[in-house]
């Protein structure tokens, strides 16, 4: 009998993580929160405090686009939630690199696909330009509008978040014990979304 986690087979879990990540980012934004939400919902381990804490990691950190992509940060936090070093080890000065080792696997996937896990680099790869959403303490409405017009929240960020969530499930699957009322029928599959994004990149 095939093993499941939270009632899902591995393939079901990967597919659902992509769809939830895509739907979440498209309709509610925040790559960091959306990727975390997708992964933890699929696994049945949602955590509202960590979810809230992820908010400023969106948009490449403080919406600057200068640091790690939120779709990379969200999964890293999930890895840490399950396998990170706890206070007892920290107080003794002992290390535990399991979460970082899982994170390296995710980093490799980002680099293979986008050439980077940095927000501005991924934006440049997929859109041909970068967007700094917050500058000098204010939301740059024109920059956000340009991002939206070019499909930033229609296909680009949702696909990146969906991929990140799906990759995280794939990486976590053999590490975790085996054992939504959201309309996902209109969300494209990973292959469909990747095809649309590839076409968009070709036409830059």
XYZ file of N, CA and C in Angstrom:
612
model
N 0.840 -1.198 0.000
C 0.000 0.000 0.000
C 0.879 1.254 0.000
N 0.554 2.202 -0.876
C 1.359 3.417 -0.979
C 1.230 4.264 0.281
N 2.372 4.754 0.770
C 2.356 5.582 1.974
C 1.776 6.958 1.677
N 1.125 7.538 2.678
C 0.546 8.869 2.518
C 0.934 9.763 3.698
N 0.847 11.067 3.488
C 0.989 12.056 4.553
C -0.257 12.931 4.503
N -0.926 13.038 5.630
C -2.147 13.838 5.720
C -3.169 13.410 4.657
N -3.176 12.113 4.359
C -4.134 11.564 3.411
C -3.736 11.677 1.952
N -2.564 12.252 1.664
C -2.128 12.451 0.283
C -0.996 11.501 -0.081
N -1.029 10.979 -1.306
C 0.144 10.279 -1.827
C 1.188 11.343 -2.167
N 2.404 10.909 -2.461
C 3.467 11.862 -2.774
C 3.091 12.714 -3.979
N 2.603 12.074 -5.032
C 2.258 12.813 -6.239
C 1.104 13.780 -5.982
N 0.122 13.340 -5.216
C -1.006 14.214 -4.872
C -0.531 15.411 -4.059
N 0.363 15.154 -3.117
C 0.866 16.222 -2.255
C 1.652 17.260 -3.047
N 2.498 16.800 -3.965
C 3.280 17.724 -4.789
C 2.369 18.566 -5.668
N 1.390 17.925 -6.289
C 0.444 18.635 -7.157
C -0.374 19.652 -6.377
N -0.861 19.247 -5.196
C -1.680 20.139 -4.376
C -0.857 21.311 -3.856
N 0.389 21.063 -3.470
C 1.251 22.144 -2.984
C 1.452 23.196 -4.066
N 1.681 22.742 -5.304
C 1.827 23.700 -6.399
C 0.551 24.529 -6.556
N -0.578 23.871 -6.602
C -1.844 24.575 -6.837
C -2.169 25.555 -5.711
N -1.952 25.128 -4.464
C -2.215 26.026 -3.329
C -1.257 27.216 -3.331
N 0.008 26.952 -3.654
C 0.978 28.044 -3.722
C 0.612 29.033 -4.816
N 0.266 28.521 -5.974
C -0.122 29.377 -7.103
C -1.351 30.206 -6.741
N -2.385 29.542 -6.258
C -3.641 30.233 -5.923
C -3.438 31.285 -4.841
N -2.646 30.947 -3.836
C -2.425 31.857 -2.710
C -1.705 33.125 -3.148
N -0.617 32.956 -3.907
C 0.161 34.127 -4.323
C -0.628 34.991 -5.310
N -1.349 34.336 -6.213
C -2.111 35.079 -7.212
C -3.198 35.933 -6.579
N -3.895 35.383 -5.600
C -5.059 36.068 -5.034
C -4.790 36.843 -3.747
N -3.699 36.498 -3.025
C -3.453 37.185 -1.749
C -2.020 37.688 -1.611
N -1.181 37.434 -2.598
C 0.215 37.872 -2.658
C 1.058 37.342 -1.488
N 2.302 37.760 -1.441
C 3.321 37.378 -0.458
C 3.870 35.989 -0.754
N 4.983 35.958 -1.462
C 5.624 34.684 -1.807
C 6.007 33.890 -0.561
N 6.501 34.572 0.448
C 6.949 33.888 1.661
C 5.779 33.245 2.401
N 4.700 34.000 2.613
C 3.542 33.452 3.313
C 2.815 32.412 2.470
N 2.699 32.671 1.174
C 1.955 31.756 0.308
C 2.641 30.404 0.178
N 3.967 30.402 0.063
C 4.687 29.128 -0.033
C 4.587 28.355 1.281
N 4.745 29.050 2.400
C 4.616 28.408 3.713
C 3.216 27.838 3.893
N 2.213 28.638 3.541
C 0.824 28.195 3.656
C 0.577 26.927 2.840
N 1.052 26.910 1.600
C 0.818 25.761 0.725
C 1.437 24.488 1.296
N 2.693 24.580 1.710
C 3.396 23.399 2.220
C 2.758 22.880 3.505
N 2.527 23.787 4.451
C 2.016 23.349 5.757
C 0.557 22.897 5.678
N -0.201 23.448 4.756
C -1.587 22.996 4.574
C -1.605 21.570 4.044
N -0.766 21.304 3.062
C -0.693 19.952 2.495
C -0.257 18.945 3.554
N 0.713 19.328 4.373
C 1.247 18.406 5.385
C 0.397 18.346 6.652
N -0.512 19.317 6.815
C -1.369 19.331 7.999
C -0.696 19.909 9.225
N 0.234 20.868 9.023
C 0.978 21.466 10.133
C 0.943 22.991 10.082
N -0.185 23.587 9.845
C -0.256 25.044 9.741
C 0.115 25.702 11.080
N 0.841 26.823 10.996
C 1.290 27.513 12.203
C 1.073 29.016 12.014
N 0.041 29.599 12.649
C -0.289 31.011 12.426
C 0.775 31.990 12.901
N 1.549 31.645 13.927
C 2.574 32.562 14.429
C 3.729 32.654 13.436
N 4.192 31.501 12.952
C 5.271 31.510 11.957
C 4.777 32.161 10.672
N 3.542 31.862 10.280
C 2.965 32.462 9.077
C 3.013 33.990 9.164
N 2.615 34.531 10.286
C 2.625 35.984 10.483
C 4.048 36.535 10.434
N 4.976 35.806 11.068
C 6.373 36.265 11.122
C 7.027 36.297 9.743
N 6.506 35.535 8.805
C 7.072 35.484 7.457
C 6.742 36.715 6.619
N 5.804 37.537 7.066
C 5.332 38.659 6.263
C 6.437 39.568 5.727
N 7.393 40.028 6.535
C 8.410 40.941 6.006
C 9.475 40.280 5.140
N 9.403 38.960 4.991
C 10.349 38.279 4.104
C 9.863 38.295 2.658
N 8.673 38.826 2.429
C 8.130 38.872 1.070
C 8.894 39.879 0.218
N 8.757 39.716 -1.104
C 9.358 40.675 -2.034
C 10.865 40.801 -1.910
N 11.532 39.695 -1.612
C 12.987 39.751 -1.491
C 13.455 40.415 -0.210
N 12.644 40.347 0.838
C 13.003 40.942 2.123
C 12.637 42.397 2.193
N 11.651 42.737 3.027
C 11.180 44.120 3.173
C 10.731 44.715 1.832
N 10.231 43.835 0.953
C 9.745 44.251 -0.373
C 10.792 45.037 -1.157
N 12.056 44.672 -0.956
C 13.161 45.397 -1.603
C 13.639 44.724 -2.882
N 13.347 43.443 -3.031
C 13.811 42.567 -4.125
C 15.302 42.261 -4.041
N 15.982 42.735 -2.996
C 17.447 42.640 -2.934
C 17.974 41.348 -2.306
N 17.101 40.607 -1.647
C 17.551 39.430 -0.905
C 16.832 38.171 -1.396
N 16.845 37.126 -0.590
C 16.275 35.844 -1.015
C 14.800 35.953 -1.383
N 14.432 35.240 -2.431
C 13.043 35.165 -2.874
C 12.165 34.593 -1.759
N 10.978 35.159 -1.583
C 10.051 34.654 -0.563
C 9.658 33.207 -0.794
N 9.624 32.794 -2.066
C 9.287 31.407 -2.387
C 10.405 30.449 -2.005
N 11.592 30.976 -1.728
C 12.703 30.199 -1.198
C 12.684 30.242 0.327
N 12.387 31.426 0.890
C 12.378 31.598 2.348
C 11.276 30.788 3.025
N 10.069 30.784 2.436
C 8.949 30.059 3.041
C 9.276 28.593 3.271
N 9.745 27.880 2.240
C 10.132 26.489 2.441
C 11.273 26.306 3.442
N 12.257 27.223 3.431
C 13.349 27.109 4.403
C 12.821 27.124 5.828
N 11.842 27.977 6.071
C 11.250 28.066 7.413
C 10.518 26.768 7.761
N 9.881 26.148 6.779
C 9.248 24.847 7.025
C 10.303 23.807 7.390
N 11.418 23.807 6.658
C 12.505 22.873 6.990
C 12.973 23.105 8.426
N 13.110 24.388 8.792
C 13.528 24.710 10.148
C 12.501 24.317 11.182
N 11.222 24.467 10.838
C 10.143 24.115 11.763
C 10.212 22.634 12.137
N 10.537 21.802 11.164
C 10.620 20.361 11.415
C 11.985 19.913 11.908
N 13.057 20.495 11.364
C 14.387 19.942 11.603
C 15.419 20.956 12.091
N 15.009 22.174 12.429
C 15.946 23.193 12.872
C 16.510 22.918 14.261
N 17.600 23.586 14.576
C 18.229 23.454 15.892
C 17.339 24.084 16.950
N 17.070 23.368 18.017
C 16.217 23.901 19.079
C 17.062 24.579 20.171
N 16.370 25.184 21.125
C 17.056 25.927 22.194
C 18.022 25.048 22.986
N 17.635 23.787 23.215
C 18.490 22.926 24.039
C 19.859 22.727 23.401
N 19.887 22.569 22.071
C 21.171 22.428 21.383
C 21.895 23.766 21.299
N 21.149 24.818 21.029
C 21.732 26.153 20.906
C 22.428 26.571 22.205
N 21.770 26.319 23.342
C 22.334 26.700 24.641
C 23.622 25.955 24.942
N 23.738 24.737 24.395
C 24.961 23.946 24.609
C 26.014 24.202 23.531
N 25.657 25.055 22.559
C 26.587 25.352 21.481
C 26.745 24.226 20.486
N 25.771 23.313 20.459
C 25.832 22.182 19.537
C 25.105 22.531 18.242
N 25.560 21.968 17.145
C 24.974 22.273 15.849
C 24.027 21.173 15.384
N 23.142 21.545 14.479
C 22.271 20.589 13.800
C 22.019 21.173 12.412
N 22.628 20.591 11.412
C 22.596 21.146 10.064
C 21.545 20.517 9.158
N 20.674 19.688 9.722
C 19.695 18.972 8.891
C 18.846 19.938 8.059
N 18.307 20.981 8.677
C 17.443 21.919 7.944
C 18.212 22.611 6.825
N 19.459 22.969 7.094
C 20.277 23.628 6.072
C 20.613 22.685 4.929
N 20.803 21.417 5.250
C 21.098 20.433 4.203
C 19.899 20.244 3.280
N 18.711 20.261 3.865
C 17.495 20.201 3.044
C 17.376 21.491 2.227
N 17.714 22.603 2.851
C 17.666 23.889 2.159
C 18.611 23.945 0.977
N 19.756 23.283 1.094
C 20.709 23.270 -0.021
C 20.110 22.568 -1.239
N 19.308 21.540 -0.994
C 18.645 20.841 -2.099
C 17.674 21.775 -2.815
N 16.958 22.581 -2.035
C 16.033 23.547 -2.623
C 16.794 24.637 -3.372
N 17.887 25.102 -2.791
C 18.712 26.127 -3.433
C 19.193 25.649 -4.804
N 19.567 24.390 -4.886
C 20.027 23.823 -6.152
C 18.925 23.893 -7.203
N 17.698 23.593 -6.814
C 16.573 23.639 -7.752
C 16.325 25.064 -8.235
N 16.413 26.049 -7.337
C 16.240 27.447 -7.736
C 17.332 27.865 -8.716
N 18.563 27.466 -8.434
C 19.668 27.845 -9.310
C 19.566 27.153 -10.666
N 19.143 25.909 -10.672
C 18.987 25.183 -11.939
C 17.886 25.797 -12.798
N 16.844 26.324 -12.145
C 15.683 26.838 -12.876
C 15.807 28.318 -13.219
N 16.274 29.132 -12.262
C 16.307 30.586 -12.445
C 17.713 31.178 -12.430
N 18.695 30.364 -12.092
C 20.056 30.864 -11.994
C 20.362 31.557 -10.685
N 19.383 31.593 -9.774
C 19.548 32.319 -8.510
C 18.352 32.045 -7.596
N 18.537 32.345 -6.302
C 17.411 32.336 -5.373
C 17.161 33.748 -4.847
N 17.795 34.748 -5.476
C 17.628 36.151 -5.097
C 16.455 36.732 -5.879
N 15.590 37.443 -5.183
C 14.358 37.965 -5.778
C 14.599 38.751 -7.065
N 15.508 39.715 -7.021
C 15.716 40.579 -8.191
C 16.273 39.802 -9.382
N 17.078 38.787 -9.112
C 17.628 37.970 -10.192
C 16.531 37.137 -10.861
N 15.646 36.594 -10.037
C 14.544 35.790 -10.570
C 13.583 36.672 -11.358
N 13.306 37.877 -10.827
C 12.449 38.810 -11.565
C 13.059 39.146 -12.919
N 14.342 39.407 -12.935
C 15.022 39.745 -14.175
C 14.963 38.583 -15.165
N 15.131 37.381 -14.658
C 15.085 36.181 -15.495
C 13.701 35.987 -16.122
N 12.647 36.208 -15.327
C 11.280 35.926 -15.782
C 10.568 37.119 -16.419
N 10.960 38.339 -16.027
C 10.253 39.533 -16.488
C 11.106 40.466 -17.337
N 12.418 40.342 -17.185
C 13.297 41.250 -17.910
C 13.546 42.552 -17.184
N 13.012 42.695 -15.985
C 13.242 43.886 -15.165
C 13.054 43.503 -13.700
N 13.466 44.392 -12.801
C 13.289 44.153 -11.368
C 12.394 45.226 -10.768
N 11.761 44.880 -9.658
C 10.827 45.797 -9.005
C 11.155 45.919 -7.529
N 11.371 47.127 -7.080
C 11.525 47.395 -5.648
C 10.199 47.987 -5.181
N 9.415 47.201 -4.468
C 8.051 47.596 -4.139
C 7.974 48.706 -3.095
N 8.862 48.658 -2.118
C 8.895 49.700 -1.085
C 10.225 50.425 -1.176
N 10.167 51.748 -1.263
C 11.375 52.558 -1.356
C 11.191 53.826 -0.553
N 12.179 54.154 0.244
C 12.139 55.357 1.089
C 10.885 55.392 1.950
N 10.533 54.228 2.481
C 9.420 54.150 3.430
C 8.035 54.206 2.824
N 7.924 54.097 1.489
C 6.603 54.166 0.848
C 6.466 53.093 -0.218
N 5.226 52.653 -0.416
C 4.930 51.731 -1.504
C 5.075 52.471 -2.827
N 5.858 51.915 -3.733
C 6.038 52.511 -5.056
C 4.896 52.009 -5.939
N 3.841 52.800 -6.026
C 2.631 52.375 -6.738
C 2.862 52.188 -8.231
N 3.710 53.020 -8.811
C 3.996 52.885 -10.242
C 4.768 51.600 -10.525
N 5.717 51.288 -9.656
C 6.491 50.059 -9.822
C 5.583 48.840 -9.672
N 4.695 48.887 -8.688
C 3.757 47.784 -8.481
C 2.832 47.630 -9.692
N 2.351 48.762 -10.227
C 1.469 48.730 -11.393
C 2.175 48.087 -12.586
N 3.436 48.449 -12.794
C 4.212 47.883 -13.889
C 4.394 46.377 -13.708
N 4.651 45.963 -12.475
C 4.792 44.543 -12.141
C 3.506 43.796 -12.473
N 2.378 44.389 -12.094
C 1.070 43.768 -12.334
C 0.762 43.692 -13.828
N 0.995 44.777 -14.547
C 0.708 44.824 -15.986
C 1.471 43.746 -16.741
N 2.665 43.439 -16.274
C 3.509 42.453 -16.936
C 3.319 41.026 -16.405
N 2.237 40.818 -15.682
C 1.894 39.468 -15.230
C 2.578 39.011 -13.973
N 3.133 39.967 -13.215
C 3.845 39.600 -12.000
C 3.047 38.782 -11.021
N 1.787 39.191 -10.807
C 0.929 38.438 -9.887
C -0.101 37.585 -10.611
N -0.008 37.545 -11.929
C -0.946 36.743 -12.715
C -0.380 35.347 -12.986
N 0.911 35.305 -13.353
C 1.527 34.023 -13.693
C 2.947 33.870 -13.149
N 3.719 34.958 -13.077
C 5.136 34.842 -12.727
C 5.331 34.427 -11.268
N 4.978 35.299 -10.323
C 5.160 34.971 -8.907
C 4.360 33.736 -8.488
N 3.102 33.581 -8.943
C 2.365 32.375 -8.573
C 3.059 31.078 -9.001
N 3.638 31.071 -10.207
C 4.332 29.873 -10.674
C 5.583 29.602 -9.856
N 6.316 30.661 -9.531
C 7.532 30.506 -8.728
C 7.194 29.989 -7.330
N 6.140 30.530 -6.735
C 5.700 30.065 -5.412
C 5.226 28.618 -5.486
N 4.434 28.308 -6.510
C 3.949 26.941 -6.661
C 5.079 25.948 -6.810
N 6.059 26.316 -7.630
C 7.228 25.452 -7.802
C 7.961 25.263 -6.486
N 8.212 26.361 -5.774
C 8.936 26.285 -4.502
C 8.243 25.371 -3.509
N 6.917 25.483 -3.434
C 6.146 24.649 -2.508
C 6.198 23.184 -2.929
N 6.054 22.935 -4.233
C 6.093 21.558 -4.739
C 7.468 20.933 -4.508
N 8.525 21.711 -4.775
C 9.884 21.206 -4.540
C 10.095 20.875 -3.067
N 9.573 21.728 -2.185
C 9.738 21.499 -0.748
C 9.076 20.201 -0.310
N 7.879 19.939 -0.832
C 7.187 18.687 -0.509
C 8.014 17.491 -0.988
N 8.541 17.599 -2.179
C 9.363 16.520 -2.737
C 10.586 16.263 -1.859
N 11.228 17.340 -1.400
C 12.422 17.220 -0.552
C 12.078 16.651 0.816
N 10.943 17.056 1.369
C 10.553 16.639 2.718
C 9.954 15.241 2.772
N 9.476 14.747 1.653
C 8.614 13.564 1.670
C 9.192 12.388 2.447
N 10.422 12.022 2.178
C 11.009 10.856 2.841
C 11.562 11.168 4.230
N 11.483 12.450 4.626
C 12.004 12.847 5.941
C 10.924 12.851 7.021
N 9.662 12.877 6.610
C 8.558 13.031 7.554
C 7.811 11.718 7.762
N 7.179 11.567 8.940
C 6.366 10.370 9.174
C 5.213 10.326 8.166
N 4.908 9.120 7.666
C 3.811 9.015 6.709
C 2.486 8.787 7.453
N 1.792 8.721 7.165
C 0.640 8.293 7.968
C 0.401 6.874 7.782
N -9.659 21.592 1.586
C -9.614 22.988 1.688
C -10.726 23.531 0.804
N -11.061 24.022 1.439
C -12.235 24.512 0.711
C -11.882 25.656 -0.233
N -10.941 25.382 -1.150
C -10.539 26.375 -2.146
C -10.755 25.761 -3.515
N -11.336 26.529 -4.418
C -11.572 26.042 -5.771
C -10.265 26.093 -6.554
N -9.660 24.927 -6.746
C -8.390 24.851 -7.453
C -8.560 24.419 -8.905
N -9.808 24.235 -9.335
C -10.040 23.722 -10.685
C -9.589 24.709 -11.762
N -9.596 26.005 -11.425
C -9.226 27.011 -12.429
C -7.724 27.340 -12.390
N -6.984 26.752 -11.447
C -5.551 26.990 -11.352
C -4.837 26.027 -12.291
N -3.899 26.520 -13.097
C -3.220 25.622 -14.032
C -2.350 24.603 -13.310
N -2.096 23.493 -13.987
C -1.163 22.512 -13.443
C 0.244 23.099 -13.517
N 1.207 22.445 -12.844
C 2.571 22.947 -12.864
C 3.104 23.009 -14.292
N 2.848 21.961 -15.088
C 3.366 21.950 -16.457
C 2.728 23.040 -17.311
N 1.432 23.277 -17.114
C 0.740 24.331 -17.870
C 1.294 25.705 -17.509
N 1.472 25.936 -16.208
C 1.976 27.232 -15.760
C 3.415 27.443 -16.220
N 4.215 26.375 -16.163
C 5.604 26.480 -16.607
C 5.668 26.802 -18.104
N 4.758 26.208 -18.876
C 4.720 26.474 -20.311
C 4.388 27.944 -20.567
N 3.378 28.474 -19.839
C 2.993 29.867 -19.985
C 4.148 30.804 -19.600
N 4.834 30.454 -18.510
C 5.944 31.283 -18.063
C 7.101 31.217 -19.053
N 7.369 30.033 -19.611
C 8.433 29.896 -20.599
C 8.148 30.732 -21.835
N 6.882 30.744 -22.269
C 6.490 31.552 -23.422
C 6.701 33.024 -23.133
N 6.359 33.428 -21.896
C 6.514 34.822 -21.500
C 7.983 35.225 -21.533
N 8.854 34.356 -21.007
C 10.287 34.654 -20.978
C 10.847 34.752 -22.396
N 10.373 33.862 -23.287
C 10.839 33.868 -24.676
C 10.529 35.172 -25.374
N 9.384 35.784 -24.983
C 8.925 36.989 -25.654
C 9.465 38.287 -25.052
N 10.368 38.183 -24.090
C 10.936 39.396 -23.474
C 11.736 40.190 -24.503
